[in-house]
Coordinates of C-alpha atoms in Angstrom, one line a residue:
X184 CA 18.6 1.7 107.2
X185 CA 18.9 5.5 107.2
X186 CA 15.3 6.8 108.7
X187 CA 14.4 8.9 105.4
X188 CA 14.5 5.9 103.4
X189 CA 12.0 3.5 105.4
X190 CA 9.3 3.9 103.1
X191 CA 10.9 4.6 99.8
X192 CA 11.3 1.9 97.0
X193 CA 14.7 0.8 96.4
X194 CA 16.7 2.7 93.4
X195 CA 18.3 1.6 90.2
X196 CA 21.8 3.3 90.7
X197 CA 24.5 3.9 88.0
X198 CA 28.0 5.1 88.6
X199 CA 30.0 6.4 85.5
X200 CA 33.7 6.4 86.1
X201 CA 33.6 3.6 89.1
X202 CA 37.5 3.2 88.7
X203 CA 38.6 6.7 89.2
X204 CA 39.1 8.0 92.6
X205 CA 35.5 9.6 93.1
X206 CA 33.8 6.6 91.8
X207 CA 35.5 4.4 94.4
X208 CA 34.3 6.8 97.0
X209 CA 31.1 6.7 95.7
X210 CA 31.1 2.9 96.4
X211 CA 32.1 3.5 99.8
X212 CA 29.7 6.1 100.7
X213 CA 26.7 4.3 99.3
X214 CA 27.5 1.5 101.4
X215 CA 28.0 3.4 104.5
X216 CA 25.1 5.5 104.1
X217 CA 22.7 2.3 103.2
X218 CA 21.7 4.1 100.0
X219 CA 18.5 2.2 99.1
X220 CA 19.9 0.2 96.0
X221 CA 18.2 -2.5 94.1
X222 CA 20.6 -2.7 91.5
X223 CA 24.1 -1.1 91.0
X224 CA 25.3 -0.6 87.6
X225 CA 29.0 0.3 86.7
X226 CA 30.1 2.1 83.6
X227 CA 33.5 2.8 82.6
X228 CA 36.1 3.5 79.6
X229 CA 37.8 0.6 77.4
X230 CA 40.5 0.8 80.0
X231 CA 38.3 0.0 83.1
X232 CA 35.8 -2.1 81.3
X233 CA 35.9 -5.6 82.9
X234 CA 37.2 -4.6 86.4
X235 CA 35.4 -5.8 89.2
X236 CA 34.6 -4.3 92.6
X237 CA 32.7 -5.6 95.7
X238 CA 29.7 -4.0 96.9
X239 CA 27.5 -5.0 99.8
X240 CA 29.2 -8.2 99.6
X241 CA 28.6 -8.6 95.8
X242 CA 31.0 -8.4 92.9
X243 CA 30.2 -5.9 90.0
X244 CA 31.9 -5.7 86.8
X245 CA 32.3 -2.4 85.1
X246 CA 30.6 -2.1 81.7
X247 CA 31.8 0.0 78.8
X248 CA 30.0 3.0 78.6
X249 CA 28.3 3.1 75.2
X250 CA 25.6 4.9 73.2
X251 CA 23.0 2.2 73.9
X252 CA 19.8 1.8 76.1
X253 CA 22.0 0.5 79.2
X254 CA 20.3 3.2 81.3
X255 CA 16.8 2.2 80.5
X256 CA 15.3 1.6 84.2
X257 CA 18.1 3.6 86.0
X258 CA 16.7 5.7 88.8
X259 CA 19.9 7.7 89.6
X260 CA 23.2 8.0 87.5
X261 CA 26.6 9.6 89.4
X262 CA 28.8 10.6 86.6
X263 CA 32.6 11.2 87.2
X264 CA 34.5 10.7 84.3
X265 CA 35.4 14.1 83.0
X266 CA 33.6 16.9 81.2
X267 CA 34.2 15.6 78.0
X268 CA 32.5 12.2 78.8
X269 CA 29.5 13.8 80.6
X270 CA 28.8 16.0 77.6
X271 CA 29.0 13.4 75.1
X272 CA 26.8 10.8 77.1
X273 CA 24.3 13.3 79.0
X274 CA 21.6 12.5 76.4
X275 CA 22.2 8.7 76.2
X276 CA 22.0 8.8 80.2
X277 CA 19.2 10.8 80.5
X278 CA 16.8 9.7 77.5
X279 CA 14.9 7.1 79.7
X280 CA 14.5 9.2 82.8
X281 CA 17.7 8.9 84.8
X282 CA 18.3 11.8 86.9
X283 CA 22.3 12.4 86.2
X284 CA 24.2 14.0 88.9
X285 CA 27.4 15.2 87.3
X286 CA 30.6 16.0 89.2
X287 CA 32.3 17.4 86.2
X288 CA 32.3 21.2 85.3
X289 CA 30.3 20.4 82.0
X290 CA 27.3 22.0 83.0
X291 CA 27.6 23.9 86.1
X292 CA 27.1 27.4 84.3
X293 CA 24.3 26.1 82.3
X294 CA 21.0 28.3 83.2
X295 CA 19.0 24.9 82.8
X296 CA 21.2 22.8 85.0
X297 CA 20.9 23.5 88.8
X298 CA 24.3 23.6 90.7
X299 CA 23.6 22.3 94.3
X300 CA 25.0 22.0 97.4
X301 CA 22.3 20.6 99.8
X302 CA 23.1 22.8 102.8
X303 CA 23.0 25.8 100.7
X304 CA 20.4 25.2 98.1
X305 CA 19.0 21.9 98.2
X306 CA 15.5 23.1 96.4
X307 CA 17.0 24.1 93.3
X308 CA 17.7 20.2 92.4
X309 CA 14.1 20.4 91.7
X310 CA 13.7 22.1 89.0
X311 CA 16.0 20.3 86.6
X312 CA 14.6 20.8 82.6
X313 CA 17.4 18.6 81.3
X314 CA 17.4 15.9 84.3
X315 CA 20.8 16.9 85.0
X316 CA 22.0 18.4 88.5
X317 CA 25.6 19.6 88.7
X318 CA 27.8 19.3 91.5
X319 CA 30.1 22.3 91.6
X320 CA 33.8 22.5 92.2
X321 CA 35.4 21.1 95.4
X322 CA 36.7 24.0 96.6
X323 CA 33.4 26.1 96.1
X324 CA 31.3 23.4 97.8
X325 CA 33.4 23.2 101.2
X326 CA 33.4 27.5 101.1
X327 CA 29.6 27.6 100.5
X328 CA 29.0 25.2 103.3
X329 CA 30.5 27.6 105.8
X330 CA 29.1 31.0 104.0
X331 CA 25.9 30.0 104.1
X332 CA 25.1 30.5 108.1
X333 CA 27.2 33.8 107.9
X334 CA 25.1 35.0 104.9
X335 CA 21.7 34.3 107.1
X336 CA 23.3 36.5 109.6
X337 CA 24.5 39.4 107.0
X338 CA 24.8 39.6 103.4
X339 CA 28.4 39.0 102.3
X340 CA 29.5 41.4 99.9
X341 CA 33.0 40.0 98.9
X342 CA 35.2 37.2 99.4
X343 CA 38.8 37.0 99.4
X344 CA 40.0 33.0 99.4
X345 CA 43.3 31.2 99.1
X346 CA 42.9 27.8 98.7
X347 CA 45.6 25.0 99.7
X348 CA 44.7 21.9 97.3
X349 CA 45.9 18.3 97.9
X350 CA 46.8 16.1 95.4
X351 CA 43.5 14.1 95.7
X352 CA 42.1 16.9 93.4
X353 CA 43.8 15.6 90.5
X354 CA 42.5 12.2 90.8
X355 CA 44.0 8.8 92.0
X356 CA 47.0 8.8 89.5
X357 CA 48.1 12.2 90.9
X358 CA 48.0 11.0 94.5
X359 CA 50.1 8.1 93.2
X360 CA 52.5 10.4 91.4
X361 CA 53.1 12.6 94.7
X362 CA 54.1 9.5 96.5
X363 CA 56.2 8.4 93.8
X364 CA 57.9 11.6 93.6
X365 CA 58.8 11.4 97.3
X366 CA 60.3 8.1 96.7
X367 CA 61.8 8.9 93.7
X368 CA 63.7 12.0 95.9
X369 CA 64.8 9.6 98.7
X370 CA 66.3 7.3 96.4
X371 CA 68.3 10.1 94.3
X372 CA 66.4 9.2 91.3
X373 CA 64.8 11.5 88.4
X374 CA 61.7 12.7 89.4
X375 CA 58.6 11.7 87.4
X376 CA 56.2 15.0 86.6
X377 CA 53.4 14.3 84.5
X378 CA 50.2 15.1 86.5
X379 CA 51.1 18.5 87.4
X380 CA 52.9 21.4 85.9
X381 CA 56.0 21.3 88.3
X382 CA 57.2 18.8 90.9
X383 CA 54.9 19.0 93.8
X384 CA 56.5 17.0 96.3
X385 CA 58.6 19.5 98.7
X386 CA 56.8 22.3 97.0
X387 CA 53.4 24.3 96.5
X388 CA 52.5 25.5 92.8
X389 CA 50.3 28.3 92.5
X390 CA 48.4 27.1 89.4
X391 CA 45.5 24.9 89.4
X392 CA 43.7 24.5 85.9
X393 CA 44.7 26.6 83.0
X394 CA 45.2 30.5 83.0
X395 CA 42.1 32.5 81.6
X396 CA 42.8 36.0 79.8
X397 CA 42.2 38.1 83.1
X398 CA 45.3 36.3 84.8
X399 CA 43.1 34.0 87.0
X400 CA 43.0 30.1 86.6
X401 CA 39.7 28.1 85.4
X402 CA 39.8 27.0 88.8
X403 CA 39.9 30.4 90.4
X404 CA 37.1 31.5 88.1
X405 CA 34.8 28.8 89.1
X406 CA 35.1 29.8 92.6
X407 CA 33.8 33.3 91.4
X408 CA 30.8 32.0 89.1
X409 CA 29.5 29.1 91.3
X410 CA 29.5 30.8 94.4
X411 CA 27.0 33.4 93.0
X412 CA 24.9 31.1 91.4
X413 CA 24.6 28.7 94.1
X414 CA 24.1 31.6 97.0
X415 CA 21.8 33.5 94.2
X416 CA 23.9 36.1 95.4
X417 CA 26.0 39.2 93.7
X418 CA 28.9 38.2 96.1
X419 CA 32.2 38.8 94.4
X420 CA 35.0 36.1 94.9
X421 CA 38.6 36.8 94.5
X422 CA 40.4 33.5 94.8
X423 CA 43.8 32.1 94.6
X424 CA 44.2 28.5 94.2
X425 CA 47.5 26.6 95.2
X426 CA 48.2 22.8 95.1
X427 CA 50.2 21.7 98.1
X428 CA 52.0 18.4 98.6
X429 CA 49.3 16.9 101.1
X430 CA 47.7 13.6 99.8
X431 CA 44.2 14.4 100.5
X432 CA 41.7 16.8 101.8
X433 CA 41.9 20.8 100.6
X434 CA 41.9 23.6 103.2
X435 CA 40.9 27.5 102.6
X436 CA 41.9 30.6 104.4
X437 CA 38.6 32.9 103.8
X438 CA 38.3 36.2 104.3
X439 CA 34.8 38.0 104.0
X440 CA 33.2 41.6 104.2
X441 CA 29.4 41.7 105.3
X442 CA 27.2 44.5 105.3
X443 CA 27.4 44.7 109.3
X444 CA 29.6 43.3 111.5
X445 CA 29.7 39.6 112.2
X446 CA 31.5 39.0 115.6
X447 CA 33.7 35.9 115.8
X448 CA 31.5 34.9 118.7
X449 CA 28.3 35.2 116.3
X450 CA 30.0 33.2 113.6
X451 CA 31.2 30.7 115.8
X452 CA 27.8 30.2 117.3
X453 CA 26.2 30.0 113.7
X454 CA 28.8 27.7 112.6
X455 CA 27.9 25.3 115.3
X456 CA 24.5 25.6 114.6
X457 CA 25.0 25.2 110.8
X458 CA 24.8 21.4 109.1
X459 CA 27.8 20.0 108.1
X460 CA 30.1 22.1 110.0
X461 CA 32.5 21.0 112.8
X462 CA 34.1 24.1 114.5
X463 CA 37.7 23.3 115.8
X464 CA 38.9 26.3 116.8
X465 CA 41.1 26.5 120.1
X466 CA 44.5 28.1 119.3
X467 CA 45.6 28.7 122.7
X468 CA 46.0 24.6 122.7
X469 CA 47.1 24.6 118.8
X470 CA 43.6 23.4 117.7
X471 CA 42.7 23.9 114.2
X472 CA 41.6 21.9 111.3
X473 CA 44.5 20.1 109.4
X474 CA 44.2 17.7 106.3
X475 CA 45.9 15.0 107.9
X476 CA 42.9 15.1 110.7
X477 CA 39.9 15.9 108.1
X478 CA 41.0 13.3 105.5
X479 CA 37.9 10.7 105.4
X480 CA 35.5 12.6 107.4
X481 CA 32.1 13.9 105.8
X482 CA 31.9 17.4 107.4
X483 CA 33.9 20.6 106.9
X484 CA 35.9 21.6 109.6
X485 CA 36.1 25.1 110.7
X486 CA 38.7 27.0 113.0
X487 CA 40.9 30.3 113.1
X488 CA 37.6 32.2 113.4
X489 CA 38.8 35.9 113.8
X490 CA 37.9 39.6 113.2
X491 CA 39.7 40.9 109.9
X492 CA 42.1 43.4 110.8
X493 CA 41.9 45.0 107.5
X494 CA 38.1 46.1 106.8
X495 CA 35.7 47.2 109.3
X496 CA 33.1 44.7 108.5
X497 CA 35.5 42.1 108.0
X498 CA 36.0 38.4 109.4
X499 CA 38.2 35.5 108.4
X500 CA 38.6 31.8 109.1
X501 CA 40.5 28.8 108.0
X502 CA 38.6 25.5 106.8
X503 CA 39.8 22.0 105.5
X504 CA 37.6 19.2 104.0
X505 CA 38.0 16.2 102.3
X506 CA 37.9 17.0 98.5
X507 CA 36.8 13.4 97.5
X508 CA 34.0 13.1 100.0
X509 CA 32.3 16.4 100.4
X510 CA 34.1 18.1 97.8
X511 CA 32.9 15.5 95.3
X512 CA 31.0 12.3 96.1
X513 CA 29.3 12.7 99.5
X514 CA 27.8 16.0 97.9
X515 CA 26.4 14.2 94.9
X516 CA 25.0 11.4 97.2
X517 CA 23.4 13.9 99.6
X518 CA 21.6 15.7 96.6
X519 CA 20.2 12.3 95.7
X520 CA 19.0 11.5 99.3
X521 CA 17.6 14.9 99.4
X522 CA 15.4 14.0 96.0
X523 CA 14.3 10.9 97.7
X524 CA 13.4 12.1 100.9
X525 CA 11.1 14.9 99.1
X526 CA 9.5 12.1 96.8
X527 CA 11.1 13.8 93.6
X528 CA 12.4 10.6 92.3
X529 CA 10.1 7.7 91.0

């Protein structure tokens, strides 16, 4: 058992959206990290109710999510069933005192809901008037984990970022569709396009989520707004979010401008000392992070650290991390671990 849980009473934990890609990752991560659970409850839609999953050697059946008292006695509820479901069931989930850690975008920008990445602003989770804590967007999470140690060296004024987001960001069915598209292309069959606006196999799509009036997509505006809220900063972030044909793990090219110049050596030392980051940066040996290698891992991997040639106080780097783990389920579990460690639950 994790040392921080030695004197902590076990929790009654619920997972809403247990059959989805993130829900399944919750099960794996909670078991791997020996999260203190006395009882585990799984909830889902009409389609997934009745399915059974094994956790710590015991079979658990998914219950239908309903407006009733099923959450009475629940300490922590991890929700990953979409924004509409989170909004509809938030009061039902929290009315008996459960802390709802929500993976959707429904509450992220609400003033009375903290938006938390533990490596950056764990303390924000302690002030939650509605007993809801929002998990940020996956690309935002991985970026701010890397920005935090640089912000401590010098204030970051501007961010430019291009994301390279895998099929996993659109869910389990999207991952299956990408694999199906490759099979269909090899067999010379018509290509199935359902989960993406265009064929993703052998392609990249410069659109994630819907376009906004300013020409940016909703995903790109999440990076602008969420970064400011998490970092308590006036930093401005201009993003271009792109879907690529990797199966799992997102990557990002990041350019920042700071008040004073941060050298690549300073940045590398800061990254190496920061929690949740692994530096993999040796271009002479063709060593840099790639999705094939970061998939299934907890940390954000950073490489290609160098001076930005276009701006006097500019620095640029590349990152890659598992969207389903640190970009979603793991971050939520780490929030819960923090609350337990400071005695803020029970």
